[in-house]
């Protein structure tokens, strides 16, 4: 997406896809490249002329998230709704804080999906205690990790260190939840999988955790270099 300065406004063009809550949003938050080449965050009221929502999400998994395409054509917004990285966030603190909140919230959602599978395993009374404990151990450890980060955020911690901790935790938690859901489904058994669409749905939903930004590929180099002593940045 691009933003071109025009007097006291910016003209925004491009699209965001997928964009969650595309049909229900009041405010669109989007990364844009301004005509100087600088990155910025644009805050755009959803009822601004030039914004249309187009179908994009074709999977039945998580369709309720309304993750369709938001298309912008010559959308004009006041200049004070475009936050330039250089002027408004020179050290990347605000961007990192945004990713902290997003990361904690999205992790909690997928922990909920994995926990729901554990609840079904308990209710089924399969007496596969070893299978249950294998799954529960991954879920409990994942929950402890994100709760620890949330506690630090509540105490005011911000910046590179905690951002890196959260991103590394997200990568580990994603793998843990895939293991946990696989163990739970195996313990529930084939008949339960055949008879309940919820089991297949929750298992598939857990895998979507890997698709939320920033991608593992995009941040791996920066994470590794941070451990080697460099500064961390999303871009």
XYZ file of N, CA and C in Angstrom:
705
model
N 0.839 -1.186 0.000
C 0.000 0.000 0.000
C 0.879 1.243 0.000
N 0.442 2.262 -0.717
C 1.220 3.497 -0.837
C 0.397 4.681 -0.358
N 1.096 5.705 0.116
C 0.448 6.937 0.550
C 1.194 8.121 -0.062
N 0.473 8.960 -0.822
C 1.068 10.109 -1.491
C 0.571 11.396 -0.837
N 1.512 12.264 -0.467
C 1.139 13.514 0.201
C 0.445 14.451 -0.793
N -0.665 15.050 -0.330
C -1.395 16.017 -1.131
C -1.910 17.095 -0.183
N -1.180 18.199 -0.116
C -1.548 19.271 0.793
C -1.486 18.803 2.236
N -2.598 18.919 2.937
C -2.674 18.490 4.334
C -3.251 17.082 4.467
N -3.232 16.338 3.357
C -3.799 14.983 3.357
C -2.812 14.001 2.722
N -3.163 12.732 2.823
C -2.474 11.675 2.085
C -3.504 10.934 1.240
N -3.086 10.534 0.033
C -3.919 9.721 -0.844
C -3.366 8.298 -0.788
N -4.184 7.371 -0.305
C -3.741 5.990 -0.084
C -4.325 5.087 -1.162
N -3.468 4.222 -1.730
C -3.887 3.241 -2.725
C -3.269 1.886 -2.400
N -3.979 0.842 -2.796
C -3.465 -0.509 -2.600
C -4.511 -1.393 -1.947
N -4.064 -2.492 -1.390
C -4.994 -3.406 -0.746
C -4.313 -4.121 0.409
N -5.137 -4.562 1.341
C -4.669 -5.358 2.471
C -5.433 -6.670 2.430
N -4.711 -7.755 2.261
C -5.355 -9.058 2.185
C -4.416 -10.148 2.689
N -4.903 -10.989 3.574
C -6.208 -10.904 4.220
C -6.226 -9.809 5.282
N -7.405 -9.306 5.570
C -7.588 -8.274 6.583
C -8.728 -8.715 7.493
N -8.380 -9.114 8.700
C -9.387 -9.623 9.619
C -10.428 -8.555 9.965
N -11.649 -9.008 10.199
C -12.786 -8.138 10.521
C -13.039 -7.110 9.419
N -12.761 -7.497 8.194
C -12.906 -6.566 7.072
C -14.333 -6.052 6.929
N -15.316 -6.847 7.323
C -16.697 -6.420 7.187
C -17.263 -5.758 8.426
N -16.520 -5.781 9.520
C -17.039 -5.255 10.789
C -16.208 -4.120 11.364
N -15.092 -3.806 10.744
C -14.144 -2.839 11.327
C -14.728 -1.428 11.330
N -14.284 -0.654 12.297
C -14.542 0.788 12.323
C -13.327 1.561 11.845
N -12.140 0.949 12.022
C -10.881 1.620 11.701
C -9.922 0.620 11.095
N -9.339 0.967 9.962
C -8.336 0.144 9.301
C -6.948 0.636 9.693
N -6.127 -0.262 10.178
C -4.734 0.060 10.483
C -3.860 -0.639 9.453
N -3.038 0.097 8.745
C -2.280 -0.493 7.648
C -0.881 0.100 7.554
N 0.073 -0.749 7.200
C 1.418 -0.273 6.874
C 1.406 0.273 5.451
N 2.014 1.432 5.262
C 2.068 2.044 3.935
C 3.483 2.546 3.663
N 3.785 2.707 2.395
C 5.038 3.346 1.977
C 4.679 4.728 1.432
N 5.188 5.762 2.067
C 4.899 7.122 1.595
C 5.792 7.447 0.408
N 5.470 8.552 -0.272
C 6.169 8.857 -1.520
C 7.639 9.225 -1.314
N 8.071 9.410 -0.075
C 9.499 9.638 0.194
C 10.254 8.330 0.337
N 9.546 7.202 0.313
C 10.168 5.901 0.497
C 10.136 5.418 1.936
N 9.644 6.266 2.838
C 9.603 5.911 4.255
C 8.371 5.061 4.563
N 8.509 4.186 5.560
C 7.358 3.416 6.020
C 6.544 4.231 7.008
N 5.259 3.909 7.087
C 4.375 4.607 8.012
C 3.203 3.705 8.347
N 2.480 4.078 9.399
C 1.234 3.416 9.765
C 0.090 4.384 9.482
N -0.887 3.930 8.707
C -2.049 4.752 8.393
C -3.252 4.251 9.178
N -3.977 5.188 9.784
C -5.215 4.892 10.502
C -6.363 5.440 9.677
N -7.194 4.558 9.147
C -8.171 4.963 8.145
C -9.575 4.558 8.590
N -10.472 5.506 8.825
C -11.865 5.162 9.158
C -12.482 4.300 8.058
N -13.195 3.268 8.458
C -13.708 2.287 7.497
C -14.743 2.874 6.541
N -15.396 3.971 6.939
C -16.422 4.560 6.072
C -15.871 5.621 5.132
N -14.543 5.725 5.016
C -13.935 6.699 4.104
C -14.221 6.319 2.658
N -14.624 7.265 1.814
C -14.873 6.950 0.405
C -13.638 6.338 -0.259
N -13.883 5.333 -1.116
C -12.801 4.688 -1.837
C -12.410 3.336 -1.268
N -13.011 2.950 -0.133
C -12.713 1.657 0.477
C -13.793 0.652 0.099
N -13.372 -0.501 -0.429
C -14.297 -1.588 -0.734
C -13.734 -2.886 -0.172
N -14.640 -3.795 0.147
C -14.255 -5.115 0.654
C -14.573 -6.153 -0.411
N -13.570 -6.971 -0.721
C -13.730 -7.987 -1.754
C -13.513 -9.375 -1.161
N -14.193 -10.393 -1.689
C -13.993 -11.758 -1.184
C -12.539 -12.195 -1.361
N -12.011 -12.858 -0.361
C -10.639 -13.366 -0.444
C -10.500 -14.699 0.276
N -11.097 -14.795 1.468
C -10.952 -15.998 2.292
C -11.870 -17.085 1.748
N -11.302 -18.182 1.276
C -12.098 -19.245 0.667
C -12.203 -20.486 1.548
N -11.365 -20.586 2.557
C -11.408 -21.741 3.453
C -12.545 -21.604 4.452
N -13.136 -22.733 4.860
C -14.184 -22.701 5.876
C -13.581 -22.568 7.276
N -12.287 -22.849 7.399
C -11.620 -22.727 8.690
C -11.449 -21.242 9.036
N -11.925 -20.838 10.196
C -11.803 -19.466 10.705
C -12.470 -18.431 9.795
N -13.491 -18.858 9.053
C -14.171 -17.923 8.158
C -14.831 -16.783 8.924
N -15.179 -17.018 10.178
C -15.811 -15.984 10.981
C -14.918 -14.796 11.265
N -13.615 -14.921 10.995
C -12.691 -13.808 11.207
C -12.823 -12.727 10.135
N -13.631 -13.006 9.094
C -13.870 -12.026 8.018
C -12.561 -11.544 7.394
N -11.659 -12.475 7.148
C -10.339 -12.090 6.630
C -10.363 -11.999 5.106
N -11.053 -10.987 4.621
C -11.137 -10.772 3.181
C -10.197 -9.640 2.754
N -10.344 -9.194 1.518
C -9.481 -8.132 0.997
C -10.141 -6.771 1.185
N -9.373 -5.832 1.696
C -9.816 -4.441 1.758
C -9.044 -3.678 0.690
N -9.769 -3.156 -0.282
C -9.155 -2.460 -1.416
C -9.348 -0.955 -1.261
N -8.272 -0.216 -1.455
C -8.320 1.244 -1.321
C -7.940 1.889 -2.647
N -8.799 2.775 -3.125
C -8.547 3.495 -4.374
C -8.724 4.989 -4.137
N -7.596 5.706 -4.183
C -7.584 7.160 -3.975
C -8.322 7.552 -2.683
N -7.995 6.868 -1.617
C -8.610 7.147 -0.319
C -7.863 8.319 0.322
N -8.579 9.392 0.617
C -7.955 10.592 1.174
C -8.188 10.651 2.675
N -7.064 10.789 3.418
C -7.156 10.881 4.876
C -6.286 12.043 5.355
N -6.615 12.654 6.483
C -5.791 13.746 7.012
C -4.372 13.284 7.308
N -3.415 14.187 7.129
C -2.012 13.838 7.321
C -1.724 13.369 8.739
N -2.495 13.853 9.721
C -2.206 13.450 11.096
C -2.667 12.030 11.406
N -3.293 11.349 10.426
C -3.633 9.942 10.587
C -2.596 9.021 9.952
N -1.520 9.598 9.441
C -0.400 8.822 8.897
C 0.802 9.052 9.802
N 1.212 8.026 10.495
C 2.289 8.120 11.479
C 3.588 7.645 10.844
N 4.468 8.587 10.556
C 5.735 8.282 9.900
C 6.688 7.624 10.884
N 7.330 6.549 10.446
C 8.249 5.852 11.344
C 9.367 6.762 11.837
N 9.919 7.556 10.935
C 11.052 8.395 11.308
C 10.700 9.444 12.335
N 9.520 10.026 12.224
C 9.133 11.104 13.129
C 8.387 10.598 14.355
N 7.533 9.591 14.163
C 6.649 9.166 15.243
C 7.105 7.898 15.953
N 7.996 7.152 15.339
C 8.464 5.905 15.958
C 9.891 5.598 15.523
N 10.843 6.517 15.789
C 12.193 6.363 15.258
C 12.936 5.122 15.765
N 12.645 4.700 16.994
C 13.324 3.519 17.517
C 12.480 2.253 17.412
N 11.324 2.331 16.766
C 10.481 1.154 16.557
C 9.736 0.677 17.787
N 9.722 1.483 18.857
C 9.102 1.047 20.105
C 7.596 0.826 19.947
N 6.929 1.759 19.245
C 5.477 1.634 19.114
C 5.104 0.407 18.272
N 5.876 0.170 17.209
C 5.615 -0.997 16.376
C 5.816 -2.278 17.180
N 6.885 -2.326 17.966
C 7.138 -3.507 18.781
C 6.038 -3.709 19.816
N 5.546 -2.609 20.397
C 4.468 -2.716 21.374
C 3.201 -3.257 20.719
N 2.914 -2.802 19.506
C 1.765 -3.321 18.779
C 1.876 -4.814 18.540
N 3.065 -5.272 18.157
C 3.269 -6.697 17.934
C 3.194 -7.479 19.245
N 3.594 -6.857 20.354
C 3.459 -7.524 21.648
C 1.997 -7.825 21.947
N 1.153 -6.797 21.839
C -0.267 -6.992 22.119
C -0.883 -7.990 21.143
N -0.573 -7.826 19.866
C -1.115 -8.744 18.865
C -0.657 -10.171 19.148
N 0.633 -10.335 19.430
C 1.178 -11.668 19.660
C 0.557 -12.361 20.855
N 0.354 -11.623 21.944
C -0.264 -12.229 23.128
C -1.708 -12.624 22.855
N -2.461 -11.744 22.185
C -3.872 -12.025 21.923
C -4.055 -13.202 20.966
N -3.258 -13.241 19.901
C -3.424 -14.316 18.928
C -2.967 -15.645 19.521
N -1.932 -15.611 20.356
C -1.482 -16.843 21.014
C -2.569 -17.381 21.938
N -3.209 -16.491 22.689
C -4.279 -16.911 23.594
C -5.418 -17.574 22.827
N -5.730 -17.058 21.636
C -6.803 -17.656 20.836
C -6.484 -19.090 20.452
N -5.275 -19.341 20.001
C -4.932 -20.699 19.581
C -4.717 -21.629 20.764
N -4.299 -21.094 21.892
C -4.286 -21.892 23.114
C -5.704 -22.339 23.460
N -6.672 -21.469 23.207
C -8.063 -21.837 23.440
C -8.503 -22.992 22.562
N -8.088 -22.990 21.291
C -8.469 -24.077 20.387
C -7.871 -25.404 20.842
N -6.598 -25.386 21.228
C -5.953 -26.608 21.702
C -6.559 -27.073 23.021
N -6.886 -26.136 23.891
C -7.509 -26.482 25.168
C -8.884 -27.111 24.956
N -9.602 -26.644 23.958
C -10.914 -27.216 23.658
C -10.799 -28.690 23.265
N -9.729 -29.038 22.561
C -9.512 -30.450 22.228
C -9.238 -31.263 23.483
N -8.468 -30.700 24.412
C -8.203 -31.400 25.671
C -9.498 -31.608 26.456
N -10.362 -30.611 26.455
C -11.635 -30.752 27.157
C -12.470 -31.891 26.562
N -12.442 -32.020 25.261
C -13.179 -33.105 24.613
C -12.578 -34.461 24.958
N -11.264 -34.499 25.107
C -10.615 -35.756 25.482
C -10.992 -36.152 26.907
N -11.025 -35.191 27.808
C -11.455 -35.486 29.176
C -12.903 -35.966 29.196
N -13.771 -35.279 28.469
C -15.194 -35.622 28.466
C -15.452 -36.986 27.844
N -14.569 -37.415 26.924
C -14.766 -38.698 26.245
C -14.503 -39.877 27.168
N -13.765 -39.671 28.254
C -13.493 -40.740 29.207
C -12.733 -41.909 28.597
N -11.740 -41.612 27.778
C -10.987 -42.654 27.090
C -10.002 -43.383 28.008
N -9.692 -42.791 29.145
C -8.714 -43.354 30.086
C -7.316 -43.491 29.480
N -7.050 -42.719 28.424
C -5.689 -42.688 27.865
C -4.940 -41.569 28.584
N -4.544 -41.849 29.793
C -3.949 -40.803 30.615
C -2.595 -40.350 30.069
N -1.839 -41.280 29.525
C -0.528 -40.913 28.981
C -0.685 -39.977 27.790
N -1.657 -40.264 26.917
C -1.893 -39.401 25.767
C -2.376 -38.030 26.188
N -3.270 -38.002 27.190
C -3.762 -36.716 27.685
C -2.638 -35.881 28.277
N -1.802 -36.503 29.088
C -0.737 -35.759 29.769
C 0.281 -35.228 28.758
N 0.564 -35.992 27.710
C 1.474 -35.490 26.670
C 0.929 -34.210 26.061
N -0.357 -34.213 25.757
C -0.973 -33.026 25.159
C -1.060 -31.889 26.172
N -1.462 -32.205 27.388
C -1.635 -31.173 28.411
C -0.312 -30.512 28.782
N 0.776 -31.264 28.765
C 2.081 -30.695 29.111
C 2.477 -29.596 28.129
N 2.246 -29.847 26.838
C 2.572 -28.821 25.839
C 1.692 -27.590 26.000
N 0.391 -27.802 26.271
C -0.523 -26.672 26.417
C -0.193 -25.864 27.666
N 0.066 -26.544 28.780
C 0.384 -25.844 30.033
C 1.679 -25.053 29.919
N 2.695 -25.641 29.309
C 3.957 -24.915 29.127
C 3.779 -23.704 28.230
N 2.994 -23.862 27.177
C 2.722 -22.738 26.276
C 1.978 -21.632 27.005
N 0.998 -22.014 27.816
C 0.223 -21.026 28.553
C 1.114 -20.289 29.557
N 1.999 -21.021 30.212
C 2.911 -20.391 31.162
C 3.832 -19.386 30.496
N 4.281 -19.706 29.279
C 5.192 -18.808 28.568
C 4.521 -17.486 28.224
N 3.304 -17.544 27.683
C 2.637 -16.306 27.283
C 2.154 -15.528 28.510
N 1.787 -16.220 29.580
C 1.401 -15.520 30.811
C 2.595 -14.779 31.407
N 3.773 -15.372 31.316
C 4.979 -14.722 31.822
C 5.274 -13.436 31.056
N 5.101 -13.472 29.753
C 5.310 -12.274 28.940
C 4.235 -11.235 29.249
N 2.986 -11.667 29.405
C 1.902 -10.732 29.726
C 2.167 -10.046 31.069
N 2.696 -10.790 32.018
C 3.008 -10.204 33.331
C 4.084 -9.123 33.187
N 5.082 -9.398 32.368
C 6.151 -8.417 32.159
C 5.625 -7.161 31.465
N 4.707 -7.340 30.514
C 4.107 -6.195 29.836
C 3.288 -5.376 30.823
N 2.526 -6.050 31.692
C 1.750 -5.349 32.720
C 2.655 -4.535 33.636
N 3.866 -5.026 33.856
C 4.811 -4.325 34.731
C 5.572 -3.220 34.007
N 5.265 -3.040 32.713
C 5.834 -1.925 31.976
C 6.987 -2.248 31.054
N 7.353 -3.519 30.925
C 8.488 -3.846 30.057
C 8.104 -3.692 28.590
N 8.957 -3.034 27.824
C 8.765 -2.841 26.395
C 10.121 -2.926 25.710
N 10.111 -3.020 24.381
C 11.357 -2.931 23.641
C 11.824 -4.238 23.037
N 13.105 -4.278 22.715
C 13.655 -5.382 21.944
C 13.656 -6.712 22.697
N 14.104 -6.703 23.945
C 14.250 -7.959 24.680
C 12.932 -8.723 24.776
N 11.893 -8.042 25.234
C 10.624 -8.744 25.408
C 9.977 -9.065 24.068
N 10.212 -8.245 23.050
C 9.686 -8.542 21.716
C 10.308 -9.813 21.168
N 11.615 -9.957 21.363
C 12.303 -11.167 20.918
C 11.796 -12.378 21.692
N 11.617 -12.222 23.001
C 11.111 -13.338 23.812
C 9.744 -13.790 23.335
N 8.892 -12.828 23.009
C 7.557 -13.188 22.550
C 7.613 -13.907 21.204
N 8.415 -13.394 20.291
C 8.486 -14.020 18.968
C 9.040 -15.442 19.061
N 10.067 -15.639 19.869
C 10.619 -16.990 20.038
C 9.590 -17.895 20.714
N 8.854 -17.338 21.677
C 7.812 -18.122 22.337
C 6.709 -18.507 21.354
N 6.329 -17.571 20.499
C 5.291 -17.877 19.517
C 5.700 -19.031 18.621
N 6.958 -19.043 18.191
C 7.438 -20.126 17.327
C 7.389 -21.456 18.077
N 7.863 -21.451 19.326
C 7.854 -22.677 20.124
C 6.428 -23.117 20.445
N 5.557 -22.169 20.770
C 4.174 -22.492 21.131
C 3.425 -23.061 19.935
N 3.668 -22.515 18.773
C 2.994 -23.032 17.578
C 3.316 -24.517 17.406
N 4.597 -24.872 17.510
C 4.981 -26.276 17.372
C 4.386 -27.123 18.498
N 4.342 -26.565 19.717
C 3.799 -27.299 20.858
C 2.306 -27.576 20.675
N 1.559 -26.600 20.163
C 0.128 -26.787 19.993
C -0.189 -27.786 18.883
N 0.653 -27.831 17.861
C 0.472 -28.847 16.821
C 0.689 -30.237 17.418
N 1.734 -30.379 18.247
C 1.965 -31.671 18.911
C 0.805 -32.032 19.829
N 0.342 -31.052 20.610
C -0.735 -31.304 21.564
C -2.018 -31.713 20.855
N -2.376 -31.000 19.793
C -3.616 -31.327 19.084
C -3.518 -32.698 18.425
N -2.329 -33.017 17.902
C -2.143 -34.331 17.285
C -2.295 -35.445 18.317
N -1.698 -35.245 19.502
C -1.809 -36.250 20.561
C -3.246 -36.398 21.028
N -3.966 -35.282 21.157
C -5.356 -35.330 21.611
C -6.243 -36.056 20.603
N -6.053 -35.757 19.321
C -6.863 -36.403 18.280
C -6.585 -37.899 18.247
N -5.323 -38.278 18.377
C -4.977 -39.707 18.387
C -5.643 -40.417 19.566
N -5.638 -39.777 20.740
C -6.244 -40.392 21.916
C -7.763 -40.450 21.805
N -8.370 -39.448 21.176
C -9.820 -39.462 20.983
C -10.251 -40.606 20.077
N -9.413 -40.936 19.101
C -9.675 -42.082 18.243
C -10.424 -41.753 16.967
N -10.406 -42.718 16.060
C -10.965 -42.521 14.736
C -12.464 -42.303 14.731
N -13.196 -43.024 15.589
C -14.652 -42.871 15.605
C -15.039 -41.466 16.044
N -14.347 -40.941 17.052
C -14.641 -39.574 17.505
C -14.346 -38.575 16.392
N -13.261 -38.798 15.661
C -12.910 -37.901 14.553
C -13.987 -37.954 13.465
N -14.508 -39.158 13.210
C -15.527 -39.327 12.177
C -16.854 -38.706 12.596
N -17.190 -38.835 13.878
C -18.503 -38.430 14.357
C -18.602 -36.944 14.721
N -17.473 -36.307 14.984
C -17.506 -34.912 15.434
C -16.718 -34.013 14.488
N -17.417 -33.074 13.847
C -16.715 -32.141 12.966
C -15.880 -31.143 13.768
N -16.233 -30.956 15.046
C -15.473 -30.029 15.894
C -14.008 -30.443 16.015
N -13.770 -31.746 16.116
C -12.397 -32.223 16.329
C -11.525 -31.871 15.130
N -12.022 -32.144 13.936
C -11.265 -31.797 12.737
C -11.101 -30.302 12.577
N -12.158 -29.565 12.939
C -12.099 -28.103 12.820
C -11.043 -27.514 13.740
N -11.060 -27.897 15.006
C -10.095 -27.353 15.973
C -8.670 -27.721 15.594
N -8.471 -28.937 15.113
C -7.132 -29.366 14.699
C -6.633 -28.520 13.541
N -7.490 -28.290 12.566
C -7.102 -27.461 11.420
C -6.848 -26.020 11.845
N -7.683 -25.515 12.759
C -7.542 -24.124 13.193
C -6.201 -23.883 13.876
N -5.735 -24.856 14.662
C -4.447 -24.704 15.351
C -3.321 -24.449 14.359
N -3.379 -25.088 13.208
C -2.310 -24.921 12.213
C -2.256 -23.500 11.655
N -3.360 -22.759 11.708
C -3.367 -21.390 11.179
C -2.527 -20.441 12.018
N -2.148 -20.856 13.220
C -1.303 -20.023 14.083
C -0.014 -19.624 13.362
N 0.493 -20.493 12.510
C 1.761 -20.237 11.833
C 1.677 -19.135 10.794
N 0.469 -18.741 10.406
C 0.317 -17.818 9.286
C 0.230 -16.362 9.699
N 0.195 -16.072 10.988
C 0.051 -14.683 11.430
C 1.397 -13.949 11.375
N 1.361 -12.673 11.011
C 2.608 -11.911 10.940
C 3.163 -11.615 12.326
N 4.485 -11.422 12.406
C 5.465 -11.572 11.324
C 5.775 -13.044 11.083
N 6.021 -13.419 9.841
C 6.293 -14.813 9.529
C 7.646 -15.241 10.093
N 7.767 -16.525 10.348
C 9.033 -17.059 10.858
C 10.178 -16.737 9.899
N 9.899 -16.833 8.629
C 10.938 -16.575 7.632
C 11.411 -15.129 7.676
N 10.462 -14.187 7.886
C 10.816 -12.764 7.811
C 11.619 -12.287 9.015
N 11.465 -12.957 10.170
C 12.152 -12.465 11.376
C 13.294 -13.352 11.840
N 13.480 -14.503 11.230
C 14.496 -15.441 11.724
C 15.897 -14.847 11.702
N 16.248 -14.165 10.626
C 17.590 -13.593 10.535
C 17.805 -12.549 11.624
N 16.816 -11.681 11.830
C 16.946 -10.636 12.836
C 16.999 -11.225 14.246
N 16.236 -12.288 14.494
C 16.265 -12.935 15.807
C 17.626 -13.563 16.081
N 18.170 -14.243 15.075
C 19.477 -14.877 15.253
C 20.577 -13.832 15.468
N 20.519 -12.743 14.703
C 21.533 -11.701 14.844
C 21.401 -10.962 16.179
N 20.179 -10.873 16.710
C 19.995 -10.258 18.030
C 20.737 -11.064 19.091
N 20.649 -12.376 19.013
C 21.381 -13.216 19.963
C 22.892 -13.091 19.782
N 23.287 -12.677 18.591
C 24.728 -12.474 18.338
C 25.197 -11.075 18.720
N 24.256 -10.234 19.186
C 24.636 -8.911 19.669
C 24.133 -7.737 18.863
N 23.410 -7.982 17.772
C 22.887 -6.892 16.946
C 21.584 -6.349 17.520
N 21.144 -5.216 16.975
C 19.840 -4.665 17.317
C 18.759 -5.492 16.634
N 17.582 -5.580 17.273
C 16.470 -6.296 16.656
C 15.525 -5.307 15.983
N 15.032 -5.664 14.811
C 14.025 -4.857 14.119
C 13.189 -5.766 13.263
N 11.899 -5.398 13.063
C 11.021 -6.196 12.237
C 11.378 -6.079 10.769
N 11.943 -4.956 10.370
C 12.322 -4.745 8.960
C 13.774 -4.346 8.917
